[in-house]
Every structure is written in structure tokens, then in C-alpha cells.
Coordinates of C-alpha atoms (C1' of nucleotides) in Angstrom, one line a residue:
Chain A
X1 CA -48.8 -134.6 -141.5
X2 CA -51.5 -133.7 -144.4
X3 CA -51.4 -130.3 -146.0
X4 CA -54.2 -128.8 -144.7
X5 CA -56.1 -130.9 -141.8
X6 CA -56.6 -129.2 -139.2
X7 CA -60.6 -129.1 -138.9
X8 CA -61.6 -132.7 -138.4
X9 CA -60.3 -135.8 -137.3
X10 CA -63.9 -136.8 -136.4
X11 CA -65.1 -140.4 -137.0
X12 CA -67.0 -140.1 -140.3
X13 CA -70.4 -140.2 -138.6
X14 CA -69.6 -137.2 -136.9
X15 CA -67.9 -135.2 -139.7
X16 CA -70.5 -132.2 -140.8
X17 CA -68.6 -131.8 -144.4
X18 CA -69.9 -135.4 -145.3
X19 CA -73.4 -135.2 -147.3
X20 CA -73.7 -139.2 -145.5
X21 CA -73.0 -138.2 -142.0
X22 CA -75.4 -138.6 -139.2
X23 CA -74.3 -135.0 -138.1
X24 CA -75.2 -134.1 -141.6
X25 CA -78.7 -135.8 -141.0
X26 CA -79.2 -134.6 -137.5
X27 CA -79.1 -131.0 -139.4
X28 CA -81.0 -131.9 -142.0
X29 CA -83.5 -132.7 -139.8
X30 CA -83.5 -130.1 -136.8
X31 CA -82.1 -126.6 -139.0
X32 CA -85.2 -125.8 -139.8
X33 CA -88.0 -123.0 -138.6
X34 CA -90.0 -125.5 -137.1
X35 CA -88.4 -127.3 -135.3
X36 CA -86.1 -124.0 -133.8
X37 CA -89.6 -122.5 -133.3
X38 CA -91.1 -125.6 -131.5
X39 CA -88.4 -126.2 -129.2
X40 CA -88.1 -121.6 -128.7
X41 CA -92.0 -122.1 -127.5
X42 CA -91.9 -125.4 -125.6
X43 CA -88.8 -124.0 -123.7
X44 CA -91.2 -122.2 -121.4
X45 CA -92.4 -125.6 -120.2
X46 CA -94.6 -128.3 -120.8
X47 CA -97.3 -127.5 -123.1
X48 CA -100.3 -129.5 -125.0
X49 CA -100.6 -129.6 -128.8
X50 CA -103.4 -127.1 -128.8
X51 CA -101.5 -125.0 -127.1
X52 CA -98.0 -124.9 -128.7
X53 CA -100.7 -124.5 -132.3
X54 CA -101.8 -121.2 -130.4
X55 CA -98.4 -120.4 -129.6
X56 CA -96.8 -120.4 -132.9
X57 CA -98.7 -118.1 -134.8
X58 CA -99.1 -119.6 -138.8
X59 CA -98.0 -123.3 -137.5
X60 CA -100.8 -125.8 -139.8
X61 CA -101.8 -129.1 -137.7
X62 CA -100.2 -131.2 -139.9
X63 CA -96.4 -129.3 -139.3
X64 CA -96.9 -128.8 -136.1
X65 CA -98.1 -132.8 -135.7
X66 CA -95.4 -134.2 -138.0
X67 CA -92.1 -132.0 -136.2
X68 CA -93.0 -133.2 -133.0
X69 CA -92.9 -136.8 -134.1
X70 CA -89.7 -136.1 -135.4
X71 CA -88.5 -134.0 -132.6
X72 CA -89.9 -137.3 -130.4
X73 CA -88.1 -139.7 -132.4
X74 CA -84.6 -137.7 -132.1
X75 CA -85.6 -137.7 -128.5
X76 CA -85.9 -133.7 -127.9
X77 CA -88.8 -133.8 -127.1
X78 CA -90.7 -136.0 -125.0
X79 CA -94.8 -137.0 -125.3
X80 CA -96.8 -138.0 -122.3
X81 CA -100.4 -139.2 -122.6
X82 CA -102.9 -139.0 -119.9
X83 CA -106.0 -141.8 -120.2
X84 CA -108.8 -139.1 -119.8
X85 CA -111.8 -138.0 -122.0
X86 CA -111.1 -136.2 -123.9
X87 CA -107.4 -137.5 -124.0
X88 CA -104.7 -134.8 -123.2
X89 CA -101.3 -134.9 -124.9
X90 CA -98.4 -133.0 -122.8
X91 CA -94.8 -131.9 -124.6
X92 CA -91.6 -131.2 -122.9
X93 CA -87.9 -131.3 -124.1
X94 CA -85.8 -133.8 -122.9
X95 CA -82.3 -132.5 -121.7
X96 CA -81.0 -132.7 -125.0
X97 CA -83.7 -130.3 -126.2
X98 CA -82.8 -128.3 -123.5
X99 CA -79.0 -127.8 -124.2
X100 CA -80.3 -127.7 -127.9
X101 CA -82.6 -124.3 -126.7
X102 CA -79.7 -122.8 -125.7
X103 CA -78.8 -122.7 -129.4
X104 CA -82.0 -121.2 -130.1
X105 CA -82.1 -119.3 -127.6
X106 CA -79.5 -117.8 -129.3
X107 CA -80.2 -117.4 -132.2
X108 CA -83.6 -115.3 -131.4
X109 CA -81.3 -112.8 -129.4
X110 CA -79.2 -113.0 -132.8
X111 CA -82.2 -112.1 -134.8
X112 CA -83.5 -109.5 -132.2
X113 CA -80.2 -107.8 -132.1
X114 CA -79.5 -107.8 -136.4
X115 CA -83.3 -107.1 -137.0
X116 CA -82.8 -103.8 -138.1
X117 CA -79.3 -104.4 -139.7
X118 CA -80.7 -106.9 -142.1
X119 CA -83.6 -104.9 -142.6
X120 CA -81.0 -102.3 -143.9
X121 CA -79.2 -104.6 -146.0
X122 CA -82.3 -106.0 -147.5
X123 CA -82.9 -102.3 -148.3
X124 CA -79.4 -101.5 -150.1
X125 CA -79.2 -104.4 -152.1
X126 CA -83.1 -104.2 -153.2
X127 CA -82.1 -100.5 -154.4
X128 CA -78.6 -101.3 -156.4
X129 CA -80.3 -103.9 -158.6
X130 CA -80.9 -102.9 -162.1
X131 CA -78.5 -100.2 -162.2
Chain B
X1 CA -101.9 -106.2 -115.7
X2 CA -103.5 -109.1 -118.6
X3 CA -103.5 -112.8 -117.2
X4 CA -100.2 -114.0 -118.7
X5 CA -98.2 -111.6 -120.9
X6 CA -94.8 -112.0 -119.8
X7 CA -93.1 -113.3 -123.0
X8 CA -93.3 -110.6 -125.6
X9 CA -93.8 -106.9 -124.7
X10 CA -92.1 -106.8 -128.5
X11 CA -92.4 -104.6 -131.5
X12 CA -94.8 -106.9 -133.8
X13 CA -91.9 -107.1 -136.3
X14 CA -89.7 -108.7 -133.6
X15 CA -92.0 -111.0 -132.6
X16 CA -91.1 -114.6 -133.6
X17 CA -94.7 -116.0 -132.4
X18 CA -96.4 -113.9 -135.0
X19 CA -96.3 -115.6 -138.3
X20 CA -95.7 -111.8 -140.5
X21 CA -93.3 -110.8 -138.6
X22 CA -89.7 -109.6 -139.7
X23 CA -88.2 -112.0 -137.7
X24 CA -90.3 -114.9 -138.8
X25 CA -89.6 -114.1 -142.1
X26 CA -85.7 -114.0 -141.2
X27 CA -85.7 -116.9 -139.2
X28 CA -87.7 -118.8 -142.3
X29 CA -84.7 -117.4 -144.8
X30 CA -81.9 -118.2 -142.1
X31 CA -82.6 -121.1 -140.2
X32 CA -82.1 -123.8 -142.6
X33 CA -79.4 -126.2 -143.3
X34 CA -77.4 -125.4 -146.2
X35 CA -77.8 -121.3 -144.4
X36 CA -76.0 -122.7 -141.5
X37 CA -73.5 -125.2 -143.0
X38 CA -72.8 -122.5 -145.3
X39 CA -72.1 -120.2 -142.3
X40 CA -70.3 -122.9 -140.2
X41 CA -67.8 -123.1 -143.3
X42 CA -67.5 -119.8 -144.1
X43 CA -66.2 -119.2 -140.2
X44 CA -63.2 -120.9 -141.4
X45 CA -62.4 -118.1 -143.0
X46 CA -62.7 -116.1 -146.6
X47 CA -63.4 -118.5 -149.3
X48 CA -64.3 -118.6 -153.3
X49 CA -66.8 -120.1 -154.4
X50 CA -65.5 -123.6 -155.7
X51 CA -64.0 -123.9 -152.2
X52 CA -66.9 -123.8 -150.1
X53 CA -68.6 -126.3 -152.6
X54 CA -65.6 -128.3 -152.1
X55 CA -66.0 -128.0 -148.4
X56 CA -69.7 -129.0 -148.4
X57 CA -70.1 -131.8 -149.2
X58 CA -73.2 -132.6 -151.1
X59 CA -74.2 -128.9 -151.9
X60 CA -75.5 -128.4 -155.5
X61 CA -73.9 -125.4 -157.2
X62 CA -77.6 -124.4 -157.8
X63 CA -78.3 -124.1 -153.8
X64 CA -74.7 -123.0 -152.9
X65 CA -75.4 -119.9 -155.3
X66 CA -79.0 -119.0 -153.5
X67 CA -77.9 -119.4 -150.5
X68 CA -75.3 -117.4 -150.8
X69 CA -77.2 -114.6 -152.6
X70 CA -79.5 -114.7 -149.5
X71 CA -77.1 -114.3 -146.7
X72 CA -75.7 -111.2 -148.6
X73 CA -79.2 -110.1 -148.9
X74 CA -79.6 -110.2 -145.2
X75 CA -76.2 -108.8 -144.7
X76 CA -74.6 -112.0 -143.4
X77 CA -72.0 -112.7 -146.1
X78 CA -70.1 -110.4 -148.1
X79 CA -68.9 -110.8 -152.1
X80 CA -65.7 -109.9 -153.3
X81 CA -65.1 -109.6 -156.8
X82 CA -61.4 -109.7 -158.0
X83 CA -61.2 -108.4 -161.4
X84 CA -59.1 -111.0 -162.8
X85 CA -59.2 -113.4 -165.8
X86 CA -60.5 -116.1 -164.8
X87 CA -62.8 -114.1 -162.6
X88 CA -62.2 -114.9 -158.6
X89 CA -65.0 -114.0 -156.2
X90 CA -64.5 -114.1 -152.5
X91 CA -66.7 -114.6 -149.6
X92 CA -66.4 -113.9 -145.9
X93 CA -68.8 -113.7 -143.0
X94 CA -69.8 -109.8 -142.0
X95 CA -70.1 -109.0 -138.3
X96 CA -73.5 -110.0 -138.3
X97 CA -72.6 -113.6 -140.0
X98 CA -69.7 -113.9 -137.4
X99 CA -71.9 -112.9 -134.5
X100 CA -74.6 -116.1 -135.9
X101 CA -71.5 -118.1 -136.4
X102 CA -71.2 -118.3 -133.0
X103 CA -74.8 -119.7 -132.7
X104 CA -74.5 -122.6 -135.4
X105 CA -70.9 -123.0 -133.3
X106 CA -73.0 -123.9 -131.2
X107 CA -75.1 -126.4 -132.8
X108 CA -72.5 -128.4 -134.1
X109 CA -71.3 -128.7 -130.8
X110 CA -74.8 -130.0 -129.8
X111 CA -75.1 -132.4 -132.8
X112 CA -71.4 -134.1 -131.4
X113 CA -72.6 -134.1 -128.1
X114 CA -75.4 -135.5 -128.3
X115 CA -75.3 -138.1 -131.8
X116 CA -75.1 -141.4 -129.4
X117 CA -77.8 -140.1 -127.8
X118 CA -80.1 -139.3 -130.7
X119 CA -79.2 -142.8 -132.5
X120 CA -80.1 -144.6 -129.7
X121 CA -83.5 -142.3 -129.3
X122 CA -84.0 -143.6 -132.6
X123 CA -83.7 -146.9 -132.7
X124 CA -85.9 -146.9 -129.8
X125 CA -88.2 -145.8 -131.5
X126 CA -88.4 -147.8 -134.5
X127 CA -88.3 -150.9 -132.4
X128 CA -90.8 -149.7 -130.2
X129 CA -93.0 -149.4 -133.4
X130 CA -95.9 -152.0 -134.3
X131 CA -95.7 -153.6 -131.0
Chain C
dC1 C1' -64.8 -119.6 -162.7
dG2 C1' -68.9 -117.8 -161.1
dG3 C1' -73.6 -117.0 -162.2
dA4 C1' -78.2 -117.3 -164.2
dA5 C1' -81.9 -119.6 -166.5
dT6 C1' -84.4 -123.6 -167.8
dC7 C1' -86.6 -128.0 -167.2
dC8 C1' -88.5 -131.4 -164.4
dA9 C1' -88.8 -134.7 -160.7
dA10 C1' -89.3 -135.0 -155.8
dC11 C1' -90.8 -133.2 -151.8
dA12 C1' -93.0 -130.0 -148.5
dT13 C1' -97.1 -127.9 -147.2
dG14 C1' -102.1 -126.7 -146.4
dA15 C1' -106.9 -128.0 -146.6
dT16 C1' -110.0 -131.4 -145.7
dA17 C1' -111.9 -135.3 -143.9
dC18 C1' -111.9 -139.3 -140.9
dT19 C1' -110.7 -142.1 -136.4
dG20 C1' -110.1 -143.1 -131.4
Chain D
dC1 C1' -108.4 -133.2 -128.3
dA2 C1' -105.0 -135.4 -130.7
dG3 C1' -103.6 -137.9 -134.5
dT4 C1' -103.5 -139.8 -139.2
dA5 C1' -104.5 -140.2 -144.1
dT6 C1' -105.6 -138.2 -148.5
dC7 C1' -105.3 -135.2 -152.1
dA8 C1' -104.2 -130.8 -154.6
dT9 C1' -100.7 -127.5 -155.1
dG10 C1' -96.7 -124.9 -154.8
dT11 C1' -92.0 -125.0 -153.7
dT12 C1' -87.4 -127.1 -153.5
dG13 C1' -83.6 -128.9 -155.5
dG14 C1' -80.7 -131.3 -159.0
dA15 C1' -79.1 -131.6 -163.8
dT16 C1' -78.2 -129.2 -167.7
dT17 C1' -77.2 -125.5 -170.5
dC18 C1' -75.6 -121.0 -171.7
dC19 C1' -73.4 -116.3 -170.6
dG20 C1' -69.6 -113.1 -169.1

DNA sequence: CGGAATCCAACATGATACTG
DNA sequence: CAGTATCATGTTGGATTCCG
């Protein structure tokens, strides 16, 4: 064997530590507050633009529009149109946004739990600087 | 009761649907690529500083070093400093790194699971485009 | 080696306005 | 209502350079 391989023997595509990967792309795309904060809200089910805008306090049109065509595209989430007047737009997440919540999920328990603990740390370091 | 408060009975600052809240502002720091690869990598184990650029592939030595600086801000990632010549500085996830590492765990989990599935979402998409 | 500062190009974002 | 385009602006990020 190599010296030290033990981490991946992942086809390239696959392989995270590879600035060319489509893992690496994946993340580029979906590690980001948006999208973690658009798939958080539409976890509680289906929801219409205006409402996920309402949802996610500070979200502009323009974000909001342009993550959801991505999250579309990457097929986590999933758009249906119904022909009235005027026209209503429905989101839900596909099962991969689904097992991708989970994640999220996670992560806001993460924050939840650490709030005050980084709020601390923030603290101490903003009061050792300039010694 | 109010007609559909079940979500949040939160402390503002914990409330991720409010756009100035601490945990917006955390999430906004955190949940970003280079945060999480950084974290993934870091899981490994205790690493300098050349190492983890090594590891990353495609990480600037500018964006390494912020990111870094952040996550010890928020109390993720701790420095060591080794008084040596040349100097040698260490890093290692805290408790509160570890316990996120188990979240971006499980995104890269997700991201292999589901990569066929998001390629072909994709080049649905785009051929599904101009019709 | 690790870190900071500078410069500058590229990109992300918000505001606005227009379309179906 | 949902979506797109345009433009102005601020932020990001990479390359480079210098410091300890």
C-alpha cells in the first residue's frame, strides 16, 4: 500500500479534496445560507414563493428566485404550476431534499445548542485583541 | 392561541427566520463551503496549516486563513502555537467544531448518495431548456 | 511557516422596472 | 403572483508582497 491513504478511494467525481469534483460543485453550490435556509423553511411542506419570501425574514426576490432555480435544477426541490389567474407557483423538496433537511435539520439544532457558546467565544477573543 | 404559531416560540436571537438574529448571523458565517470543507478536514484530526491547504484542494492561502480566524472566533477551531523556529501552528476542532462535524459528516454522505441523482436532475434540465 | 495587508478583477446582491 | 432583466454597488476571492 501508499503511505497514508486511508480517506478516499472514491472515483475522482466523488472525491471532496478535488477543487474539480462534482462533490466539490455540489457544495459549492448547496453550503450556502440560502439554500440551508430554503430547504429549513420548505421542510414544513409545500409552500408558494410569496410565502417562503414571508417566511425567511431578509430573503430579496431576486435570492430567493435565483436558489430555487438552482435548488430545481439539482433536483431538491421540485416546482409545480397551476394554470390559474393569477398563476400560483407551489415548492416542495424532492426526496433528496428531504434526506438533505435532515442535514439541516441538524445543523439548526447545532446552532440552537452552541448559540450561547459562540456568543462567548465571540466575546473572549473580541476582548484579547490589542493587548 | 394565534392562528399558526407552532414553529418558533424562540428567543428572537435564536430565531433563524428572523433576518438579525444571532443565529442568522452564525449560520451566514458558518454555513458556507470552504467553513465546512475546512471542518470536514479538520475532523481528520489536528493539522498545521500547510496541511489543511494541502488537503483542500483549491483553497487560496488567503480564504484558508479567514476562514480559519472565523471558526476560532465562533469557538469552532482552536490554534496552537508551538514556539519553534520555523514557527508551527496547530489546529483542531473544539467540542463545538466536532459536535458540527458530525453535521457536514453528514452532508458529504448526502452529496455521495445522491451525485447520480443530481447529474441526471441536471442534465434534465438543461435539455429540457429552449424546447 | 504562518499571517497580514494591498491591489484588483470577478462575482454576489439589492433595488428597480418590466413581462406574462 | 411569479419570473426575468438591468444596473449600481459592495463583497469575495486570488495574486502578490511584506513581516515575524
Amino acid at each position: 500500500m501508499g503511505t497514508r491513504r486511508e480517506i478516499s478511494e472514491l472515483p475522482p467525481e466523488a472525491d471532496l479534496a478535488r477543487a474539480d469534483s462534482l462533490a466539490r460543485e455540489i457544495f459549492s453550490d448547496v453550503a450556502n445560507k440560502w439554500a440551508f435556509l430554503i430547504i429549513e423553511f420548505l421542510g414544513q411542506g409545500m409552500m408558494r414563493f410569496s410565502e417562503l419570501q414571508r417566511e425567511i425574514g431578509g430573503i430579496s426576490h431576486k435570492m430567493l428566485a435565483q436558489n430555487l432555480r438552482m435548488l430545481e435544477q439539482n433536483g431538491l426541490v421540485e416546482r409545480t404550476v397551476h394554470a390559474t389567474v393569477p398563476p400560483r407557483v407551489d415548492y416542495a423538496l424532492t426526496e433528496a431534499g428531504q434526506a438533505l433537511r435532515a442535514v439541516v435539520d441538524g445543523m439548526c439544532g447545532w446552532t440552537q445548542r452552541y448559540l450561547g457558546h459562540i456568543e462567548e467565544s465571540r466575546r473572549r477573543f473580541a476582548s484579547r485583541e490589542r493587548p
